[in-house]
């Protein structure tokens, strides 16, 4: 393995900054917590780590007791550290989880940086292009893909609360009951129905809530998504 020249080191760092900055720009425009500077720094850091690892291997002294140096050990440690950084941008808001795409983005930016650091320019540039396409162009495709939306509806009723009547209302408005939990307060005879319902994206829920609120024995409605 040859020792890297100063111009090659600078080239790799600048390329890592460019590729990481492009992906970071996309994240920044969509208001993600790990934006332009974060992605850029992650990529440059990984390039630098790989350069250090490669040069350390090239400069290693070979003796009779020499044990072959593994230039990928620093890279493996870098990817482990990046995993912790990615975990920091994953947020749980209510019953939904946000930040998974940004966490995956940080991880692949790190991989791109390592590819640049080891001199695999074609792999790094191709990976960056595919990542940008996935984040930018496929976002449009994703919005048009039909998918199920899950909601969690909690109904508090009196003693006369009827499960079948409520289920039929869900079905009439285009919702499917996936699961139901039941709870009852004995002295007050108060019932709590917790429904997990699913529907297509465009099915409105306001009409369903208005219809349920007209039922005399329903005292409280709570909807989470």
C-alpha positions as semicolon CSV with decimal commas, in nm:
position;residue;x (nm);y (nm);z (nm)
1;X;0,000;0,000;0,000
2;X;0,151;0,332;-0,108
3;X;0,170;0,641;0,112
4;X;-0,082;0,907;0,016
5;X;0,050;1,233;-0,127
6;X;-0,065;1,568;0,019
7;X;-0,266;1,646;-0,297
8;X;-0,445;1,309;-0,277
9;X;-0,532;1,369;0,091
10;X;-0,672;1,715;0,013
11;X;-0,868;1,578;-0,285
12;X;-1,030;1,308;-0,075
13;X;-1,126;1,548;0,203
14;X;-1,274;1,799;-0,042
15;X;-1,469;1,527;-0,221
16;X;-1,601;1,400;0,110
17;X;-1,706;1,754;0,202
18;X;-1,883;1,794;-0,134
19;X;-2,074;1,464;-0,122
20;X;-2,168;1,499;0,244
21;X;-2,274;1,859;0,186
22;X;-2,503;1,765;-0,104
23;X;-2,690;1,509;0,105
24;X;-2,691;1,742;0,405
25;X;-2,844;2,015;0,191
26;X;-3,142;1,793;0,115
27;X;-3,191;1,718;0,485
28;X;-3,157;2,088;0,572
29;X;-3,423;2,197;0,321
30;X;-3,670;1,957;0,484
31;X;-3,597;2,086;0,835
32;X;-3,433;1,770;0,969
33;X;-3,226;1,786;1,291
34;X;-2,913;1,646;1,121
35;X;-2,880;1,894;0,836
36;X;-2,614;2,047;0,614
37;X;-2,326;2,089;0,858
38;X;-2,389;1,763;1,043
39;X;-2,387;1,545;0,732
40;X;-2,086;1,732;0,591
41;X;-1,884;1,687;0,910
42;X;-1,975;1,320;0,941
43;X;-1,857;1,252;0,587
44;X;-1,532;1,449;0,625
45;X;-1,463;1,282;0,960
46;X;-1,497;0,938;0,806
47;X;-1,271;1,033;0,515
48;X;-1,011;1,154;0,763
49;X;-1,037;0,838;0,974
50;X;-0,990;0,621;0,667
51;X;-0,688;0,827;0,555
52;X;-0,534;0,787;0,901
53;X;-0,603;0,415;0,893
54;X;-0,456;0,375;0,544
55;X;-0,143;0,575;0,622
56;X;-0,094;0,393;0,951
57;X;-0,100;0,067;0,760
58;X;0,147;0,200;0,499
59;X;0,390;0,330;0,760
60;X;0,371;0,015;0,976
61;X;0,703;-0,148;1,056
62;X;0,741;-0,513;0,956
63;X;0,953;-0,724;1,188
64;X;0,986;-1,094;1,260
65;X;0,723;-1,055;1,531
66;X;0,511;-0,837;1,305
67;X;0,136;-0,897;1,313
68;X;-0,038;-0,775;1,000
69;X;-0,220;-0,447;1,058
70;X;-0,585;-0,432;0,959
71;X;-0,666;-0,094;0,798
72;X;-1,039;-0,153;0,838
73;X;-1,043;-0,156;1,218
74;X;-1,072;0,222;1,248
75;X;-1,349;0,218;0,987
76;X;-1,540;-0,043;1,188
77;X;-1,505;0,169;1,500
78;X;-1,626;0,475;1,309
79;X;-1,942;0,299;1,195
80;X;-2,013;0,195;1,554
81;X;-1,980;0,555;1,670
82;X;-2,201;0,676;1,388
83;X;-2,469;0,436;1,510
84;X;-2,487;0,627;1,839
85;X;-2,507;0,957;1,654
86;X;-2,791;0,824;1,438
87;X;-2,979;0,706;1,746
88;X;-2,975;1,063;1,874
89;X;-3,192;1,191;1,589
90;X;-3,464;0,928;1,630
91;X;-3,755;1,077;1,821
92;X;-4,071;0,916;1,954
93;X;-4,362;1,156;1,927
94;X;-4,670;1,004;2,083
95;X;-4,729;0,672;1,911
96;X;-4,520;0,755;1,602
97;X;-4,143;0,742;1,549
98;X;-3,961;1,015;1,357
99;X;-3,605;1,054;1,235
100;X;-3,543;0,703;1,100
101;X;-3,463;0,833;0,750
102;X;-3,224;1,094;0,890
103;X;-3,051;0,829;1,101
104;X;-3,011;0,605;0,796
105;X;-2,883;0,907;0,604
106;X;-2,611;0,969;0,863
107;X;-2,508;0,605;0,837
108;X;-2,478;0,604;0,459
109;X;-2,299;0,940;0,461
110;X;-2,044;0,776;0,690
111;X;-2,009;0,487;0,445
112;X;-1,960;0,734;0,159
113;X;-1,689;0,910;0,357
114;X;-1,510;0,583;0,423
115;X;-1,529;0,497;0,052
116;X;-1,374;0,832;-0,039
117;X;-1,110;0,789;0,230
118;X;-0,997;0,457;0,087
119;X;-0,995;0,593;-0,269
120;X;-1,310;0,422;-0,398
121;X;-1,431;0,735;-0,577
122;X;-1,675;0,562;-0,814
123;X;-1,844;0,377;-0,530
124;X;-1,862;0,694;-0,319
125;X;-2,005;0,914;-0,596
126;X;-2,254;0,646;-0,704
127;X;-2,364;0,595;-0,344
128;X;-2,410;0,970;-0,298
129;X;-2,614;1,000;-0,619
130;X;-2,838;0,707;-0,524
131;X;-2,884;0,850;-0,175
132;X;-2,981;1,191;-0,311
133;X;-3,227;1,032;-0,554
134;X;-3,378;0,827;-0,271
135;X;-3,421;1,134;-0,051
136;X;-3,530;1,387;-0,312
137;X;-3,703;1,217;-0,604
138;X;-3,846;0,911;-0,431
139;X;-4,017;1,141;-0,180
140;X;-4,259;1,233;-0,459
141;X;-4,318;0,867;-0,542
142;X;-4,368;0,780;-0,176
143;X;-4,650;1,031;-0,135
144;X;-4,842;0,860;-0,415
145;X;-4,806;0,505;-0,283
146;X;-5,132;0,391;-0,121
147;X;-5,077;0,286;0,237
148;X;-5,267;0,216;0,555
149;X;-5,283;0,474;0,830
150;X;-5,333;0,351;1,185
151;X;-5,518;0,549;1,449
152;X;-5,593;0,476;1,812
153;X;-5,941;0,575;1,927
154;X;-6,038;0,569;2,294
155;X;-6,407;0,594;2,383
156;X;-6,539;0,635;2,736
157;X;-6,904;0,535;2,770
158;X;-7,167;0,463;3,027
159;X;-7,288;0,118;3,127
160;X;-7,496;0,087;2,810
161;X;-7,193;0,125;2,579
162;X;-7,220;-0,129;2,297
163;X;-6,911;-0,261;2,118
164;X;-7,093;-0,385;1,806
165;X;-7,264;-0,050;1,745
166;X;-6,935;0,136;1,762
167;X;-6,759;-0,115;1,536
168;X;-7,033;-0,082;1,276
169;X;-6,981;0,296;1,270
170;X;-6,609;0,246;1,198
171;X;-6,687;0,013;0,909
172;X;-6,950;0,247;0,764
173;X;-6,691;0,526;0,742
174;X;-6,422;0,314;0,575
175;X;-6,221;0,208;0,880
176;X;-6,123;-0,146;0,976
177;X;-6,089;-0,243;1,343
178;X;-5,755;-0,420;1,385
179;X;-5,765;-0,454;1,761
180;X;-5,981;-0,364;2,058
181;X;-5,897;-0,336;2,428
182;X;-6,164;-0,308;2,694
183;X;-6,166;-0,164;3,044
184;X;-6,445;-0,113;3,297
185;X;-6,463;0,076;3,626
186;X;-6,685;-0,143;3,843
187;X;-6,854;0,100;4,087
188;X;-6,940;0,363;3,823
189;X;-7,009;0,107;3,549
190;X;-6,793;0,323;3,319
191;X;-6,654;0,150;3,012
192;X;-6,343;0,235;2,808
193;X;-6,302;0,100;2,456
194;X;-5,958;0,136;2,296
195;X;-5,976;0,067;1,923
196;X;-5,686;0,032;1,681
197;X;-5,829;0,121;1,341
198;X;-5,674;0,137;0,996
199;X;-5,773;0,314;0,677
200;X;-5,631;0,456;0,357
201;X;-5,462;0,797;0,372
202;X;-5,751;0,996;0,228
203;X;-6,025;0,866;0,457
204;X;-6,128;1,160;0,682
205;X;-6,187;1,088;1,047
206;X;-6,382;1,403;1,141
207;X;-6,710;1,265;1,009
208;X;-6,658;0,950;1,215
209;X;-6,591;1,150;1,532
210;X;-6,897;1,367;1,472
211;X;-7,112;1,057;1,428
212;X;-6,978;0,889;1,743
213;X;-7,026;1,207;1,948
214;X;-7,399;1,192;1,865
215;X;-7,432;0,863;2,058
216;X;-7,583;0,946;2,392
217;X;-7,378;0,712;2,611
218;X;-7,035;0,830;2,479
219;X;-6,884;1,076;2,730
220;X;-6,530;1,115;2,598
221;X;-6,343;1,060;2,268
222;X;-5,965;1,055;2,221
223;X;-5,787;0,999;1,887
224;X;-5,411;0,942;1,845
225;X;-5,214;0,860;1,533
